[in-house]
Tab-separated table of C-alpha atoms in Angstrom:
chain	number	residue	atom	x	y	z
A	195	MET	CA	247.916	-192.452	203.233
A	196	ILE	CA	249.395	-195.150	200.978
A	197	LEU	CA	248.699	-198.865	201.205
A	198	ILE	CA	251.372	-201.075	199.653
A	199	LEU	CA	249.833	-204.431	198.827
A	200	GLN	CA	251.578	-207.755	199.037
A	201	ASN	CA	253.158	-209.000	195.812
A	202	ASN	CA	250.896	-212.038	195.826
A	203	ALA	CA	247.689	-210.145	196.675
A	204	THR	CA	244.774	-211.624	194.745
A	205	ASP	CA	242.196	-209.650	192.796
A	206	ALA	CA	239.639	-210.602	195.444
A	207	GLN	CA	241.867	-209.206	198.191
A	208	ILE	CA	242.428	-205.999	196.229
A	209	ASP	CA	238.682	-205.602	195.733
A	210	HIS	CA	238.164	-206.157	199.471
A	211	VAL	CA	240.718	-203.456	200.300
A	212	LEU	CA	238.903	-200.979	198.056
A	213	GLU	CA	235.530	-201.931	199.538
A	214	ARG	CA	236.838	-201.441	203.068
A	215	VAL	CA	238.201	-198.012	202.173
A	216	GLU	CA	234.819	-197.011	200.724
A	217	GLU	CA	233.040	-198.274	203.860
A	218	LEU	CA	235.125	-195.791	205.856
A	219	GLY	CA	233.861	-192.958	203.655
A	220	LEU	CA	237.274	-192.438	202.056
A	221	LYS	CA	238.396	-192.089	198.442
A	222	HIS	CA	240.891	-194.479	196.882
A	223	HIS	CA	243.171	-194.499	193.852
A	224	LEU	CA	244.518	-197.860	192.646
A	225	SER	CA	247.915	-197.923	190.944
A	226	ARG	CA	249.254	-201.176	189.500
A	227	GLY	CA	252.997	-200.938	188.941
A	228	THR	CA	255.401	-203.421	187.405
A	229	PHE	CA	256.519	-204.809	190.736
A	230	ARG	CA	253.846	-203.775	193.216
A	231	THR	CA	250.315	-202.516	193.592
A	232	ILE	CA	249.558	-199.397	195.613
A	233	VAL	CA	246.338	-197.860	196.894
A	234	GLY	CA	246.315	-194.144	197.644
A	235	ILE	CA	243.716	-193.058	200.212
A	236	ILE	CA	242.326	-189.559	200.700
A	237	GLY	CA	239.920	-188.419	203.395
A	238	ASP	CA	239.400	-187.572	207.058
A	239	GLU	CA	242.717	-188.089	208.873
A	240	GLU	CA	240.961	-189.202	212.067
A	241	LYS	CA	239.248	-192.020	210.193
A	242	LEU	CA	242.547	-192.983	208.582
A	243	HIS	CA	244.395	-193.198	211.882
A	244	ALA	CA	241.523	-194.998	213.636
A	245	ALA	CA	241.184	-197.703	210.981
A	246	SER	CA	243.338	-200.847	211.254
A	247	LEU	CA	244.247	-200.756	207.599
A	248	ASP	CA	247.340	-202.880	208.041
A	249	ALA	CA	245.129	-205.724	209.287
A	250	ILE	CA	243.297	-206.053	205.978
A	251	PRO	CA	244.326	-209.241	204.111
A	252	GLY	CA	246.692	-208.427	201.251
A	253	VAL	CA	248.089	-205.214	202.779
A	254	ALA	CA	251.860	-205.326	203.284
A	255	GLU	CA	252.558	-201.816	204.548
A	256	VAL	CA	250.755	-198.587	205.473
A	257	ILE	CA	252.645	-195.358	204.793
A	258	PRO	CA	251.384	-191.887	205.770
A	259	VAL	CA	251.911	-189.196	203.135
A	260	LEU	CA	253.084	-185.853	204.458
A	261	GLN	CA	252.723	-183.800	201.274
A	262	PRO	CA	249.392	-182.050	200.764
A	263	TYR	CA	249.306	-183.456	197.226
A	264	LYS	CA	248.518	-187.143	197.650
A	265	LEU	CA	247.824	-188.521	194.194
A	266	ALA	CA	250.570	-186.486	192.511
A	267	SER	CA	253.244	-187.699	194.945
A	268	LEU	CA	255.860	-190.349	194.286
A	269	GLU	CA	254.599	-192.294	197.290
A	270	ALA	CA	251.266	-192.764	195.538
A	271	HIS	CA	252.897	-193.835	192.285
A	272	PRO	CA	256.611	-194.754	192.560
A	273	ASP	CA	256.976	-195.456	188.839
A	274	PRO	CA	257.057	-192.495	186.408
A	275	SER	CA	253.706	-192.020	184.701
A	276	VAL	CA	253.540	-192.354	180.934
A	277	ILE	CA	250.775	-190.230	179.430
A	278	ASP	CA	249.321	-191.331	176.119
A	279	VAL	CA	248.044	-188.522	173.896
A	280	SER	CA	246.244	-190.309	171.077
A	281	GLY	CA	249.212	-192.606	170.533
A	282	VAL	CA	252.040	-190.203	171.435
A	283	LYS	CA	253.672	-191.063	174.771
A	284	ILE	CA	255.078	-188.533	177.235
A	285	GLY	CA	257.114	-189.618	180.255
A	286	GLY	CA	259.017	-192.739	181.280
A	287	GLY	CA	261.728	-192.153	178.683
A	288	TYR	CA	259.370	-190.975	175.932
A	289	LEU	CA	259.571	-187.338	174.834
A	290	GLY	CA	256.706	-185.173	173.625
A	291	MET	CA	257.758	-182.533	171.104
A	292	ILE	CA	255.032	-179.881	170.906
A	293	ALA	CA	255.326	-177.243	168.200
A	294	GLY	CA	253.099	-174.752	166.404
A	295	PRO	CA	251.977	-171.132	166.427
A	296	CYS	CA	250.665	-169.293	169.454
A	297	SER	CA	247.243	-168.797	167.865
A	298	VAL	CA	245.294	-170.711	165.257
A	299	GLU	CA	245.204	-168.512	162.155
A	300	ASP	CA	244.093	-169.145	158.575
A	301	ARG	CA	243.889	-172.757	157.412
A	302	ASP	CA	246.593	-172.551	154.720
A	303	ARG	CA	249.119	-171.104	157.141
A	304	MET	CA	248.355	-173.761	159.746
A	305	MET	CA	248.807	-176.465	157.117
A	306	ARG	CA	252.207	-175.081	156.095
A	307	ILE	CA	253.473	-174.820	159.666
A	308	ALA	CA	252.183	-178.271	160.640
A	309	GLU	CA	253.786	-179.901	157.610
A	310	SER	CA	257.109	-178.262	158.451
A	311	VAL	CA	257.246	-179.118	162.160
A	312	ARG	CA	256.090	-182.674	161.476
A	313	GLU	CA	258.911	-183.172	158.985
A	314	SER	CA	261.317	-181.751	161.568
A	315	GLY	CA	260.274	-184.304	164.194
A	316	ALA	CA	257.471	-182.728	166.230
A	317	ASN	CA	254.860	-185.229	167.388
A	318	LEU	CA	252.182	-182.864	168.759
A	319	PHE	CA	250.801	-179.780	167.025
A	320	ARG	CA	249.657	-176.806	169.080
A	321	GLY	CA	247.660	-173.641	168.481
A	322	GLY	CA	245.313	-171.512	170.553
A	323	ALA	CA	241.685	-171.116	169.496
A	324	TYR	CA	240.833	-169.245	172.710
A	325	LYS	CA	243.457	-166.744	173.849
A	326	PRO	CA	243.496	-165.140	177.323
A	327	ARG	CA	245.152	-161.801	176.585
A	328	THR	CA	246.334	-159.037	178.892
A	329	SER	CA	244.435	-156.476	176.822
A	330	PRO	CA	240.732	-156.949	176.035
A	331	TYR	CA	241.404	-155.329	172.658
A	332	ALA	CA	244.010	-157.889	171.570
A	333	PHE	CA	243.237	-160.855	169.310
A	334	GLN	CA	241.190	-163.340	171.360
A	335	GLY	CA	241.327	-166.314	168.998
A	336	LEU	CA	239.016	-167.819	166.377
A	337	ALA	CA	237.030	-169.858	168.936
A	338	VAL	CA	235.123	-172.841	167.459
A	339	GLU	CA	236.243	-172.033	163.927
A	340	GLY	CA	239.829	-172.211	165.181
A	341	LEU	CA	239.140	-175.578	166.814
A	342	LYS	CA	237.820	-176.931	163.517
A	343	ILE	CA	240.912	-175.738	161.664
A	344	LEU	CA	243.186	-177.248	164.316
A	345	ARG	CA	241.392	-180.591	164.136
A	346	ASP	CA	241.542	-180.664	160.331
A	347	VAL	CA	245.244	-179.840	160.322
A	348	GLY	CA	245.947	-182.539	162.895
A	349	LYS	CA	244.076	-185.122	160.828
A	350	ALA	CA	245.793	-184.050	157.631
A	351	PHE	CA	249.256	-184.721	159.079
A	352	GLY	CA	248.427	-187.479	161.578
A	353	MET	CA	249.408	-185.334	164.581
A	354	PRO	CA	247.513	-185.151	167.885
A	355	VAL	CA	246.662	-181.521	168.686
A	356	VAL	CA	246.978	-179.483	171.871
A	357	THR	CA	244.971	-176.338	172.552
A	358	GLU	CA	244.115	-174.180	175.533
A	359	VAL	CA	240.783	-174.205	177.323
A	360	THR	CA	240.058	-171.000	179.223
A	361	ASP	CA	236.604	-171.487	180.707
A	362	PRO	CA	234.903	-174.416	182.500
A	363	ARG	CA	231.949	-173.977	180.141
A	364	LEU	CA	234.207	-174.664	177.151
A	365	VAL	CA	235.749	-177.936	178.321
A	366	GLU	CA	233.216	-180.157	176.587
A	367	THR	CA	233.410	-178.184	173.337
A	368	VAL	CA	237.212	-178.087	173.213
A	369	SER	CA	237.379	-181.796	174.087
A	370	GLU	CA	235.429	-182.599	170.913
A	371	TYR	CA	238.270	-181.255	168.760
A	372	ALA	CA	241.497	-181.515	170.775
A	373	ASP	CA	243.553	-184.549	171.813
A	374	MET	CA	245.037	-182.694	174.795
A	375	LEU	CA	243.656	-179.800	176.848
A	376	GLN	CA	246.045	-177.074	177.903
A	377	VAL	CA	245.472	-175.107	181.107
A	378	GLY	CA	247.559	-171.960	180.723
A	379	ALA	CA	249.649	-170.146	183.311
A	380	ARG	CA	246.957	-167.528	183.951
A	381	ASN	CA	244.429	-170.274	184.704
A	382	MET	CA	246.634	-172.593	186.732
A	383	GLN	CA	244.670	-171.792	189.897
A	384	ASN	CA	241.268	-171.567	188.233
A	385	PHE	CA	239.922	-174.353	190.415
A	386	ALA	CA	236.562	-174.546	188.663
A	387	LEU	CA	238.386	-175.100	185.374
A	388	LEU	CA	240.737	-177.671	186.932
A	389	THR	CA	237.749	-179.584	188.280
A	390	GLU	CA	236.076	-179.682	184.858
A	391	VAL	CA	239.167	-180.836	182.966
A	392	GLY	CA	239.605	-183.418	185.727
A	393	LYS	CA	236.163	-184.790	184.912
A	394	SER	CA	237.043	-185.015	181.227
A	395	LYS	CA	238.928	-187.959	179.807
A	396	ARG	CA	241.339	-185.869	177.770
A	397	PRO	CA	245.015	-185.636	178.768
A	398	VAL	CA	245.828	-182.263	180.335
A	399	LEU	CA	248.890	-180.037	179.890
A	400	LEU	CA	249.069	-177.942	183.071
A	401	LYS	CA	251.334	-174.910	182.867
A	402	ARG	CA	252.994	-173.431	185.933
A	403	GLY	CA	251.610	-170.039	186.936
A	404	MET	CA	253.835	-167.006	186.623
A	405	SER	CA	254.058	-166.562	190.412
A	406	ALA	CA	253.458	-170.169	191.450
A	407	THR	CA	255.709	-172.339	193.579
A	408	ILE	CA	256.310	-175.952	192.660
A	409	SER	CA	254.024	-176.988	195.516
A	410	ASP	CA	251.328	-174.712	194.081
A	411	LEU	CA	251.688	-176.440	190.708
A	412	LEU	CA	251.455	-179.918	192.218
A	413	MET	CA	248.402	-178.977	194.277
A	414	CYS	CA	246.683	-177.776	191.108
A	415	ALA	CA	247.566	-181.079	189.442
A	416	GLU	CA	245.979	-182.740	192.480
A	417	TYR	CA	242.666	-181.045	191.635
A	418	ILE	CA	242.685	-182.734	188.239
A	419	LEU	CA	243.824	-186.113	189.561
A	420	SER	CA	241.249	-186.099	192.351
A	421	GLN	CA	238.467	-185.978	189.747
A	422	GLY	CA	239.642	-189.226	188.201
A	423	ASN	CA	241.776	-187.900	185.336
A	424	ALA	CA	245.268	-189.364	185.795
A	425	ASN	CA	246.568	-188.042	182.455
A	426	VAL	CA	248.375	-184.877	183.534
A	427	VAL	CA	251.590	-183.438	182.104
A	428	LEU	CA	253.199	-180.498	183.903
A	429	CYS	CA	254.903	-177.631	182.088
A	430	GLU	CA	257.632	-175.303	183.332
A	431	ARG	CA	257.193	-172.087	181.338
A	432	GLY	CA	259.038	-169.555	183.449
A	433	VAL	CA	258.103	-167.505	186.504
A	434	LYS	CA	258.209	-163.774	187.179
A	435	GLY	CA	261.648	-162.414	188.000
A	436	PHE	CA	263.090	-158.973	188.651
A	437	ASP	CA	265.265	-158.877	185.528
A	438	SER	CA	263.638	-157.596	182.335
A	439	VAL	CA	266.260	-159.112	180.010
A	440	THR	CA	264.002	-162.116	179.456
A	441	ARG	CA	260.210	-162.321	179.430
A	442	ASN	CA	260.241	-164.637	182.457
A	443	LEU	CA	262.755	-166.500	184.586
A	444	PHE	CA	263.300	-169.995	183.165
A	445	ASP	CA	263.421	-172.271	186.211
A	446	VAL	CA	265.258	-175.239	184.733
A	447	ALA	CA	265.885	-176.641	188.232
A	448	ALA	CA	262.120	-177.154	188.537
A	449	VAL	CA	262.416	-180.197	186.254
A	450	PRO	CA	264.551	-182.419	188.525
A	451	VAL	CA	262.828	-181.009	191.621
A	452	ILE	CA	259.406	-182.075	190.312
A	453	HIS	CA	260.739	-185.483	189.314
A	454	GLY	CA	261.936	-185.896	192.885
A	455	LEU	CA	258.464	-185.137	194.238
A	456	SER	CA	256.011	-186.436	191.666
A	457	HIS	CA	255.487	-189.238	189.158
A	458	LEU	CA	253.937	-186.860	186.626
A	459	PRO	CA	255.855	-186.006	183.426
A	460	VAL	CA	257.166	-182.453	183.126
A	461	ILE	CA	258.019	-180.616	179.916
A	462	VAL	CA	259.612	-177.207	179.356
A	463	ASP	CA	258.414	-174.223	177.342
A	464	PRO	CA	261.421	-172.005	176.512
A	465	SER	CA	259.317	-169.831	174.189
A	466	HIS	CA	257.175	-168.308	176.949
A	467	ALA	CA	260.010	-168.527	179.457
A	468	THR	CA	262.444	-166.371	177.500
A	469	GLY	CA	260.363	-164.545	174.896
A	470	LYS	CA	263.393	-164.393	172.595
A	471	PRO	CA	264.082	-166.707	169.633
A	472	ASP	CA	267.852	-166.751	170.167
A	473	LEU	CA	267.400	-168.018	173.731
A	474	ILE	CA	264.921	-170.771	172.884
A	475	PRO	CA	267.407	-173.387	171.535
A	476	PRO	CA	269.880	-173.301	174.466
A	477	CYS	CA	267.059	-173.305	177.022
A	478	ALA	CA	265.296	-176.169	175.239
A	479	MET	CA	268.509	-178.193	175.328
A	480	ALA	CA	269.067	-177.288	178.979
A	481	GLY	CA	265.564	-178.488	179.807
A	482	LEU	CA	266.157	-181.846	178.141
A	483	ALA	CA	269.539	-182.187	179.837
A	484	ALA	CA	267.826	-181.531	183.181
A	485	GLY	CA	265.472	-184.452	182.544
A	486	ALA	CA	262.433	-182.880	180.879
A	487	ASP	CA	259.954	-185.253	179.251
A	488	GLY	CA	259.444	-182.961	176.267
A	489	VAL	CA	259.754	-179.454	174.868
A	490	HIS	CA	257.055	-176.970	173.863
A	491	VAL	CA	258.155	-174.467	171.190
A	492	GLU	CA	256.217	-171.833	169.276
A	493	VAL	CA	256.825	-171.853	165.515
A	494	HIS	CA	255.506	-169.442	162.880
A	495	ASP	CA	256.414	-169.047	159.204
A	496	CYS	CA	256.133	-165.247	159.352
A	497	PRO	CA	256.417	-163.982	162.945
A	498	GLU	CA	255.866	-160.348	161.953
A	499	GLN	CA	252.357	-161.297	160.747
A	500	ALA	CA	251.495	-163.501	163.732
A	501	LYS	CA	248.218	-162.729	165.503
A	502	SER	CA	249.926	-163.133	168.889
A	503	ASP	CA	253.423	-163.661	170.357
A	504	GLY	CA	255.205	-163.441	167.007
A	505	PRO	CA	258.473	-162.112	168.507
A	506	GLN	CA	259.009	-165.307	170.510
A	507	ALA	CA	258.360	-167.776	167.670
A	508	LEU	CA	261.025	-169.703	165.794
A	509	LEU	CA	260.973	-169.867	162.019
A	510	PRO	CA	260.392	-173.360	160.584
A	511	GLU	CA	264.015	-173.690	159.512
A	512	GLN	CA	265.196	-172.664	162.984
A	513	TYR	CA	262.940	-175.279	164.552
A	514	ARG	CA	264.267	-177.889	162.132
A	515	GLU	CA	267.800	-177.260	163.340
A	516	LEU	CA	266.740	-177.300	167.002
A	517	ALA	CA	264.736	-180.507	166.538
A	518	SER	CA	267.804	-182.199	165.068
A	519	GLN	CA	269.883	-181.127	168.048
A	520	MET	CA	267.203	-182.308	170.494
A	521	LYS	CA	267.024	-185.682	168.781
A	522	GLY	CA	270.787	-186.101	169.187
A	523	LEU	CA	270.636	-185.138	172.862
A	524	ALA	CA	267.700	-187.484	173.454
A	525	GLU	CA	269.714	-190.382	172.046
A	526	LEU	CA	272.632	-189.451	174.280
A	527	LEU	CA	270.321	-189.455	177.305
A	528	GLY	CA	268.824	-192.809	176.354
A	529	LYS	CA	265.384	-191.350	175.655
A	530	THR	CA	263.068	-191.687	172.682
A	531	ILE	CA	261.102	-189.014	170.853
A	532	SER	CA	257.741	-190.755	170.784
A	533	PRO	CA	256.848	-191.697	167.192
A	534	LEU	CA	253.591	-190.574	165.683
A	535	PRO	CA	250.822	-193.184	165.698
A	536	GLU	CA	250.296	-195.241	162.568
A	537	PRO	CA	247.472	-193.830	160.430
A	538	LEU	CA	244.178	-195.672	160.604
A	539	THR	CA	243.400	-197.808	157.560
């Protein structure tokens, strides 16, 4: 249920509303927008219907929410959320441009790739230190050593870093090094992991599962939000289809659909969606044209030597050309590629 507060509601009245909700044994989520303040309420429906919530001073309207995802819904937060990743904004007209190799590899290579994508316009650097692989014999990542390299590279070029966390027991460790935690497609419904990243204070990049509906994705975001972490960015990275021409089926329509249901930013990942370098640029542009709040692209300076997913990575010069095209499209759409934060002095 959603409580819309009166425009002139005082801080004392707002505090009283929250206290009353707690007295009923319910959870609340306060959202202060530009024009109005909203309180989302979660709990026993019988208690909600029995309580005279509209009689509380300061409450203007009581609206029941039909979707199973309460906090992720537009009713709970009518204004688009803007997620701040160590100074880089995603959502609300700001675009996050995530680029980097699939896996963290040797330090020199990571430095070269980061320098290149930063010069091209990327504002977030990515790389996996822990890799969930289909085969147990495939490269599994450099673990903590990879996290240290990723952190050092990010500091060297003033770029916030994004990396995947695969296990609830690793959330605290990964949070020490990364600016944003990625929950991959294979772990989208790992509810123990979602709960732990929800308890953390790090922004979360939640990727859509390969067989997940949009409602499934939003319900998984709800797990994170319900733990008090409001900094969630969704990612459309393709779902399983019957055609083997591409690695996955790039569901570009998911972008406007999600925006019609949720306040959370959504970015696209054409690298995992298509698995083919020649398809990445047009799909990245299509995602932006559809309203995406950013683009996630894998970049490697020598794909044939990549530890994982080399065939789907763009070369640095290819990313430079794509980044230029995306910048032009962003300007046409009236959006801004979020600038990198000013270095600390």
